[in-house]
mmCIF file of C-alpha atoms in Angstrom:
data_model
loop_
_atom_site.group_PDB
_atom_site.id
_atom_site.type_symbol
_atom_site.label_atom_id
_atom_site.label_comp_id
_atom_site.label_asym_id
_atom_site.label_seq_id
_atom_site.Cartn_x
_atom_site.Cartn_y
_atom_site.Cartn_z
ATOM 1 C CA MET A 1 -2.189 53.797 -15.780
ATOM 2 C CA ALA A 2 -3.873 51.329 -18.260
ATOM 3 C CA GLN A 3 -0.235 50.011 -19.390
ATOM 4 C CA ARG A 4 0.663 49.418 -15.831
ATOM 5 C CA PHE A 5 -2.543 47.367 -15.276
ATOM 6 C CA ALA A 6 -1.981 45.601 -18.203
ATOM 7 C CA LEU A 7 1.434 44.688 -17.081
ATOM 8 C CA ILE A 8 0.423 43.441 -13.486
ATOM 9 C CA LEU A 9 -2.349 41.392 -15.154
ATOM 10 C CA ARG A 10 0.313 39.949 -17.715
ATOM 11 C CA SER A 11 2.388 39.190 -14.659
ATOM 12 C CA LEU A 12 -0.288 37.343 -12.739
ATOM 13 C CA LEU A 13 -1.029 35.335 -15.693
ATOM 14 C CA PHE A 14 2.617 34.270 -15.861
ATOM 15 C CA CYS A 15 2.397 33.570 -12.385
ATOM 16 C CA TRP A 16 -0.478 31.300 -12.795
ATOM 17 C CA CYS A 17 1.056 29.525 -15.751
ATOM 18 C CA LEU A 18 4.376 28.912 -13.876
ATOM 19 C CA GLY A 19 2.269 27.792 -10.597
ATOM 20 C CA LEU A 20 0.524 25.217 -12.961
ATOM 21 C CA LEU A 21 3.968 23.986 -13.903
ATOM 22 C CA LEU A 22 5.692 23.804 -10.730
ATOM 23 C CA ALA A 23 2.791 22.726 -8.627
ATOM 24 C CA PRO A 24 3.242 18.834 -9.027
ATOM 25 C CA ALA A 25 6.765 19.069 -8.291
ATOM 26 C CA ALA A 26 6.344 21.216 -5.145
ATOM 27 C CA HIS A 27 3.555 18.987 -3.822
ATOM 28 C CA ALA A 28 5.889 15.650 -4.358
ATOM 29 C CA ALA A 29 8.654 17.576 -2.578
ATOM 30 C CA GLU A 30 6.398 18.550 0.296
ATOM 31 C CA LEU A 31 4.600 14.967 0.713
ATOM 32 C CA ALA A 32 8.346 13.300 0.435
ATOM 33 C CA ALA A 33 9.325 15.488 3.362
ATOM 34 C CA GLY A 34 6.187 14.625 5.205
ATOM 35 C CA VAL A 35 6.868 11.063 4.922
ATOM 36 C CA SER A 36 10.762 11.589 6.067
ATOM 37 C CA GLN A 37 9.355 13.471 9.176
ATOM 38 C CA PHE A 38 6.632 10.909 9.715
ATOM 39 C CA SER A 39 9.154 7.947 9.552
ATOM 40 C CA ALA A 40 11.629 9.707 11.592
ATOM 41 C CA ALA A 41 8.899 10.192 14.324
ATOM 42 C CA LEU A 42 7.782 6.786 14.506
ATOM 43 C CA GLU A 43 11.163 5.392 14.983
ATOM 44 C CA LYS A 44 11.221 7.090 18.271
ATOM 45 C CA ALA A 45 7.471 5.731 19.246
ATOM 46 C CA SER A 46 7.093 2.841 21.227
ATOM 47 C CA PRO A 47 5.515 -0.168 19.241
ATOM 48 C CA ALA A 48 2.804 -2.577 20.822
ATOM 49 C CA ALA A 49 4.681 -5.595 19.319
ATOM 50 C CA GLN A 50 7.746 -6.367 17.235
ATOM 51 C CA VAL A 51 9.615 -9.235 15.617
ATOM 52 C CA PRO A 52 13.143 -9.461 14.059
ATOM 53 C CA LEU A 53 12.913 -9.919 10.282
ATOM 54 C CA GLN A 54 15.304 -12.837 10.607
ATOM 55 C CA ALA A 55 13.012 -14.755 12.584
ATOM 56 C CA LEU A 56 10.298 -14.741 9.734
ATOM 57 C CA GLN A 57 12.971 -15.317 7.205
ATOM 58 C CA GLN A 58 13.973 -18.548 9.214
ATOM 59 C CA LEU A 59 10.459 -20.092 8.701
ATOM 60 C CA ASP A 60 9.709 -22.294 5.608
ATOM 61 C CA PRO A 61 8.145 -19.696 2.982
ATOM 62 C CA ALA A 62 5.076 -22.173 3.062
ATOM 63 C CA LEU A 63 4.658 -21.225 6.741
ATOM 64 C CA LEU A 64 3.917 -17.720 6.077
ATOM 65 C CA LYS A 65 1.807 -17.932 2.676
ATOM 66 C CA PRO A 66 -1.986 -17.448 3.326
ATOM 67 C CA GLU A 67 -2.712 -20.359 0.760
ATOM 68 C CA SER A 68 -0.999 -22.900 2.880
ATOM 69 C CA MET A 69 -3.989 -22.899 5.195
ATOM 70 C CA TYR A 70 -6.235 -24.094 2.354
ATOM 71 C CA PRO A 71 -6.541 -27.756 0.736
ATOM 72 C CA GLN A 72 -3.591 -28.261 -1.928
ATOM 73 C CA PHE A 73 -5.597 -28.774 -4.980
ATOM 74 C CA GLN A 74 -2.385 -27.720 -7.017
ATOM 75 C CA ALA A 75 -0.353 -30.604 -5.837
ATOM 76 C CA TYR A 76 -3.038 -33.617 -5.197
ATOM 77 C CA SER A 77 -6.056 -34.406 -6.953
ATOM 78 C CA VAL A 78 -9.439 -34.056 -5.546
ATOM 79 C CA ALA A 79 -9.704 -37.715 -5.229
ATOM 80 C CA ASP A 80 -6.710 -38.046 -3.135
ATOM 81 C CA LEU A 81 -7.772 -35.294 -0.925
ATOM 82 C CA SER A 82 -11.144 -36.581 -0.145
ATOM 83 C CA ALA A 83 -9.813 -40.103 0.353
ATOM 84 C CA LEU A 84 -7.584 -38.600 2.943
ATOM 85 C CA TYR A 85 -10.177 -36.567 4.422
ATOM 86 C CA GLN A 86 -12.163 -39.561 5.127
ATOM 87 C CA PHE A 87 -9.340 -40.840 7.356
ATOM 88 C CA ASP A 88 -8.262 -37.415 8.886
ATOM 89 C CA ASN A 89 -8.178 -37.346 12.621
ATOM 90 C CA ARG A 90 -8.689 -41.192 12.793
ATOM 91 C CA CYS A 91 -5.765 -43.389 12.989
ATOM 92 C CA VAL A 92 -6.814 -46.345 11.236
ATOM 93 C CA SER A 93 -5.526 -48.577 8.586
ATOM 94 C CA GLY A 94 -4.446 -46.371 5.631
ATOM 95 C CA HIS A 95 -3.243 -49.228 3.240
ATOM 96 C CA SER A 96 -6.340 -48.081 0.888
ATOM 97 C CA LEU A 97 -5.257 -44.718 0.725
ATOM 98 C CA PRO A 98 -3.399 -43.319 -2.536
ATOM 99 C CA GLU A 99 0.205 -43.277 -2.226
ATOM 100 C CA SER A 100 0.506 -39.391 -2.585
ATOM 101 C CA VAL A 101 -0.996 -38.764 1.162
ATOM 102 C CA LEU A 102 -0.328 -42.269 2.642
ATOM 103 C CA PRO A 103 3.075 -40.962 4.113
ATOM 104 C CA PHE A 104 1.046 -38.230 5.993
ATOM 105 C CA VAL A 105 -1.245 -40.755 7.820
ATOM 106 C CA GLN A 106 1.776 -43.040 8.647
ATOM 107 C CA ALA A 107 3.784 -40.231 10.200
ATOM 108 C CA LEU A 108 1.167 -38.669 12.123
ATOM 109 C CA CYS A 109 -0.331 -41.947 13.360
ATOM 110 C CA GLN A 110 2.965 -43.752 14.199
ATOM 111 C CA ALA A 111 3.743 -44.174 17.989
ATOM 112 C CA GLY A 112 6.879 -41.899 17.994
ATOM 113 C CA ARG A 113 7.128 -38.583 16.779
ATOM 114 C CA PRO A 114 8.508 -38.023 13.325
ATOM 115 C CA PRO A 115 11.932 -36.487 13.125
ATOM 116 C CA ALA A 116 12.024 -32.636 12.553
ATOM 117 C CA SER A 117 13.472 -33.337 9.188
ATOM 118 C CA TRP A 118 10.174 -34.876 8.280
ATOM 119 C CA PHE A 119 8.367 -31.693 9.169
ATOM 120 C CA ASN A 120 10.741 -29.792 7.271
ATOM 121 C CA THR A 121 10.255 -31.681 4.389
ATOM 122 C CA HIS A 122 6.493 -31.715 4.574
ATOM 123 C CA PRO A 123 5.595 -28.425 6.016
ATOM 124 C CA VAL A 124 2.122 -28.272 4.407
ATOM 125 C CA TYR A 125 -0.419 -31.085 5.225
ATOM 126 C CA PRO A 126 -2.374 -31.824 2.175
ATOM 127 C CA LEU A 127 -5.798 -30.543 3.447
ATOM 128 C CA GLY A 128 -4.305 -27.267 4.606
ATOM 129 C CA GLY A 129 -2.453 -26.110 7.661
ATOM 130 C CA SER A 130 0.714 -27.437 8.715
ATOM 131 C CA SER A 131 1.928 -30.972 9.054
ATOM 132 C CA ALA A 132 2.690 -29.765 12.640
ATOM 133 C CA TRP A 133 -0.865 -28.616 13.766
ATOM 134 C CA HIS A 134 -2.311 -31.879 12.366
ATOM 135 C CA TYR A 135 0.059 -33.923 14.327
ATOM 136 C CA ILE A 136 -0.404 -31.748 17.312
ATOM 137 C CA LEU A 137 -4.273 -32.551 17.000
ATOM 138 C CA ARG A 138 -3.508 -36.439 17.668
ATOM 139 C CA HIS A 139 -0.513 -35.809 20.100
ATOM 140 C CA PRO A 140 -1.234 -32.484 22.225
ATOM 141 C CA ASP A 141 1.715 -33.173 24.272
ATOM 142 C CA ALA A 142 4.270 -32.334 21.218
ATOM 143 C CA ALA A 143 2.729 -28.844 21.088
ATOM 144 C CA ALA A 144 5.763 -27.415 22.688
ATOM 145 C CA ALA A 145 8.310 -29.005 20.511
ATOM 146 C CA LEU A 146 6.714 -28.410 17.238
ATOM 147 C CA GLN A 147 5.873 -24.695 17.668
ATOM 148 C CA ASN A 148 8.526 -23.538 14.945
ATOM 149 C CA ALA A 149 6.863 -25.808 12.605
ATOM 150 C CA LEU A 150 3.716 -24.335 12.823
ATOM 151 C CA HIS A 151 2.228 -21.919 10.383
ATOM 152 C CA VAL A 152 1.829 -18.274 11.493
ATOM 153 C CA ARG A 153 -2.122 -18.365 11.520
ATOM 154 C CA GLU A 154 -1.720 -21.199 13.729
ATOM 155 C CA ARG A 155 0.309 -19.242 16.430
ATOM 156 C CA PRO A 156 -1.145 -15.726 16.245
ATOM 157 C CA GLY A 157 0.130 -14.864 19.644
ATOM 158 C CA SER A 158 3.729 -15.274 18.668
ATOM 159 C CA LEU A 159 5.865 -13.472 16.372
ATOM 160 C CA GLY A 160 4.619 -10.226 17.028
ATOM 161 C CA GLY A 161 1.100 -11.064 15.899
ATOM 162 C CA VAL A 162 2.133 -11.726 12.206
ATOM 163 C CA GLY A 163 -0.322 -14.544 12.070
ATOM 164 C CA THR A 164 -3.498 -12.115 12.573
ATOM 165 C CA LEU A 165 -2.629 -10.310 9.377
ATOM 166 C CA SER A 166 -5.169 -10.485 6.463
ATOM 167 C CA ASP A 167 -4.648 -12.670 3.415
ATOM 168 C CA ASP A 168 -3.740 -9.499 1.424
ATOM 169 C CA ASN A 169 -1.253 -8.189 4.097
ATOM 170 C CA LEU A 170 0.391 -11.590 4.672
ATOM 171 C CA GLU A 171 1.038 -11.470 1.169
ATOM 172 C CA ALA A 172 2.240 -8.275 1.135
ATOM 173 C CA LEU A 173 4.705 -8.908 3.659
ATOM 174 C CA VAL A 174 6.003 -12.192 2.075
ATOM 175 C CA GLY A 175 6.429 -10.163 -1.233
ATOM 176 C CA GLY A 176 8.692 -7.582 0.582
ATOM 177 C CA GLN A 177 6.494 -4.612 1.318
ATOM 178 C CA ARG A 178 7.422 -2.508 4.270
ATOM 179 C CA TRP A 179 4.153 -0.729 5.217
ATOM 180 C CA LEU A 180 1.021 -2.508 6.156
ATOM 181 C CA LEU A 181 -2.185 -1.388 7.605
ATOM 182 C CA GLN A 182 -5.129 -3.460 9.429
ATOM 183 C CA ASN A 183 -7.856 -2.511 11.607
ATOM 184 C CA GLY A 184 -6.249 0.679 12.418
ATOM 185 C CA GLU A 185 -2.743 -0.878 13.374
ATOM 186 C CA LEU A 186 0.341 0.061 11.475
ATOM 187 C CA TRP A 187 2.969 -2.272 10.615
ATOM 188 C CA HIS A 188 6.246 -0.832 9.437
ATOM 189 C CA LEU A 189 9.541 -2.843 8.432
ATOM 190 C CA SER A 190 12.515 -0.849 9.842
ATOM 191 C CA ARG A 191 16.153 -1.496 10.867
ATOM 192 C CA GLN A 192 15.307 -5.260 10.255
ATOM 193 C CA GLN A 193 12.472 -5.293 12.671
ATOM 194 C CA TRP A 194 8.755 -5.658 11.793
ATOM 195 C CA GLN A 195 7.033 -3.365 14.666
ATOM 196 C CA ARG A 196 3.166 -2.860 15.204
ATOM 197 C CA TYR A 197 1.907 0.447 16.184
ATOM 198 C CA GLU A 198 -1.648 1.117 17.741
ATOM 199 C CA GLN A 199 -3.860 3.968 16.158
ATOM 200 C CA PRO A 200 -3.421 6.312 18.917
ATOM 201 C CA VAL A 201 0.446 6.055 18.487
ATOM 202 C CA TRP A 202 1.023 6.560 14.972
ATOM 203 C CA GLN A 203 -1.966 8.703 13.567
ATOM 204 C CA PRO A 204 -1.090 11.761 15.640
ATOM 205 C CA LEU A 205 2.479 11.827 14.050
ATOM 206 C CA ALA A 206 0.997 11.268 10.682
ATOM 207 C CA LYS A 207 -1.090 14.180 11.192
ATOM 208 C CA GLN A 208 1.596 16.259 12.470
ATOM 209 C CA ALA A 209 3.689 15.612 9.106
ATOM 210 C CA GLY A 210 0.641 16.533 7.388
ATOM 211 C CA LEU A 211 -0.365 13.129 5.964
ATOM 212 C CA GLU A 212 -3.473 10.899 5.896
ATOM 213 C CA LEU A 213 -2.422 6.914 5.601
ATOM 214 C CA VAL A 214 -4.914 4.708 3.873
ATOM 215 C CA SER A 215 -4.886 1.162 2.301
ATOM 216 C CA ALA A 216 -4.092 1.302 -1.492
ATOM 217 C CA GLY A 217 -7.203 1.247 -3.826
ATOM 218 C CA GLY A 218 -8.309 4.889 -4.063
ATOM 219 C CA ARG A 219 -6.571 8.134 -4.112
ATOM 220 C CA CYS A 220 -2.685 7.640 -3.834
ATOM 221 C CA ASP A 221 -0.305 10.694 -3.562
ATOM 222 C CA VAL A 222 2.507 8.636 -2.567
ATOM 223 C CA ARG A 223 2.699 4.914 -2.378
ATOM 224 C CA LEU A 224 4.034 3.371 0.583
ATOM 225 C CA GLY A 225 3.985 -0.334 0.033
ATOM 226 C CA ALA A 226 0.684 -1.683 0.575
ATOM 227 C CA LEU A 227 -0.502 1.971 1.767
ATOM 228 C CA CYS A 228 -0.967 5.322 0.233
ATOM 229 C CA ALA A 229 0.229 8.485 1.990
ATOM 230 C CA ASN A 230 -1.851 11.466 1.054
ATOM 231 C CA ALA A 231 -1.587 14.790 1.800
ATOM 232 C CA ASN A 232 -4.113 16.260 4.544
ATOM 233 C CA ASP A 233 -7.232 18.452 3.449
ATOM 234 C CA GLY A 234 -5.603 21.731 4.782
ATOM 235 C CA TYR A 235 -2.696 21.245 2.250
ATOM 236 C CA ARG A 236 -4.941 20.512 -0.539
ATOM 237 C CA ASP A 237 -7.175 23.323 0.298
ATOM 238 C CA VAL A 238 -4.206 25.770 0.077
ATOM 239 C CA TRP A 239 -3.451 24.962 -3.232
ATOM 240 C CA ARG A 240 -6.994 24.821 -4.594
ATOM 241 C CA TRP A 241 -7.691 28.399 -3.368
ATOM 242 C CA LEU A 242 -4.337 29.623 -4.742
ATOM 243 C CA PHE A 243 -5.264 28.227 -7.931
ATOM 244 C CA VAL A 244 -8.894 29.533 -8.037
ATOM 245 C CA LEU A 245 -7.454 33.219 -7.123
ATOM 246 C CA LEU A 246 -4.831 33.007 -9.882
ATOM 247 C CA ALA A 247 -7.107 31.827 -12.229
ATOM 248 C CA ILE A 248 -9.696 34.711 -11.345
ATOM 249 C CA PHE A 249 -6.934 37.250 -12.046
ATOM 250 C CA ALA A 250 -5.945 35.591 -15.213
ATOM 251 C CA ALA A 251 -9.322 35.475 -16.613
ATOM 252 C CA ALA A 252 -9.850 39.162 -15.454
ATOM 253 C CA GLY A 253 -6.693 40.308 -17.246
ATOM 254 C CA LEU A 254 -7.515 38.470 -20.522
ATOM 255 C CA THR A 255 -10.998 40.169 -20.582
ATOM 256 C CA TRP A 256 -9.622 43.622 -19.956
ATOM 257 C CA THR A 257 -6.862 43.241 -22.571
ATOM 258 C CA ALA A 258 -9.442 42.495 -25.029
ATOM 259 C CA LEU A 259 -11.785 45.085 -24.038
ATOM 260 C CA ALA A 260 -8.936 47.920 -23.706
ATOM 261 C CA ALA A 261 -7.800 47.372 -27.344
ATOM 262 C CA PRO A 262 -8.838 50.133 -29.700
ATOM 263 C CA PRO A 263 -11.933 49.439 -31.882
ATOM 264 C CA VAL A 264 -10.195 50.158 -35.261
ATOM 265 C CA THR A 265 -7.139 47.779 -34.272
ATOM 266 C CA ARG A 266 -9.430 45.011 -33.281
ATOM 267 C CA ALA A 267 -11.426 45.819 -36.589
ATOM 268 C CA ALA A 268 -8.312 45.744 -38.823
ATOM 269 C CA ALA A 269 -6.970 42.473 -37.119
ATOM 270 C CA PHE A 270 -10.221 40.737 -37.819
ATOM 271 C CA TYR A 271 -10.728 41.763 -41.431
ATOM 272 C CA TYR A 272 -6.971 41.940 -42.296
ATOM 273 C CA PRO A 273 -5.157 39.190 -40.402
ATOM 274 C CA ASN A 274 -2.023 39.317 -42.345
ATOM 275 C CA VAL A 275 -1.744 43.314 -41.934
ATOM 276 C CA ASP A 276 -0.243 44.670 -38.804
ATOM 277 C CA PRO A 277 -2.663 46.613 -36.940
ATOM 278 C CA ARG A 278 -0.326 49.049 -35.980
ATOM 279 C CA THR A 279 0.108 50.326 -39.375
ATOM 280 C CA ALA A 280 -3.369 49.793 -40.512
ATOM 281 C CA HIS A 281 -4.147 53.619 -40.545
ATOM 282 C CA ALA A 282 -1.029 54.476 -42.268
ATOM 283 C CA ASP A 283 -1.981 53.516 -45.757
ATOM 284 C CA ARG A 284 -5.189 55.197 -45.630
ATOM 285 C CA PRO A 285 -5.633 58.089 -47.900
ATOM 286 C CA ALA A 286 -6.017 61.464 -46.262
#
């Protein structure tokens, strides 16, 4: 009976050790399956808005970058930007302006609209924002003709709402990430389309797949671009309790094995570590 019990405990200990080795692989496989299930379900859902990737790729890269909305200190000196700021929004004589910024005042204050090639060559205004936006401020009637030369932040209602993304998310989009999360809305690049899903649409699908989607920065089971897909609490609890039970059985098995050994054998193993305890009595005189 004792030998059978010891065999059972050793088997449980073996299973516990094997579980420790295989758990990470099983956990990763389960998460990968959950991500695949969620992606497939998301493709069948209706997005709140979408924009073809090609439409974004056709824009000048500067019209997508968040830093284009701020003064261009890396390209112009502070003195030049200060001089331009004094003349900004006022079409007055610009002969006293530095040569680096003089072409902008001359182009934006001339009677006729500059050709499209000029806006393509100068997409960003030195003080920040697009050159087209600053021209529209002086000539509102040109707004429709210069829509494609505007920064995405200057037209938040178009291009699927890409212009509403935060600086970090916009940089992630420009950097080639395929998943974004902002204010509960999920952005996903699939089949050459950027699609935006409302939280009541994507969140139930994620729960059905056993996932919780959060912005990167904390715990991260699987990285999805700028997001992290974590296993939900129920899945973690199953593994947690399994390890606890196996640990209890393993500890009980080790304790019982130690206590079940004959006293003489334990003493022999302690005082004579190089002697086989099983033959410790054989050399003792009768």
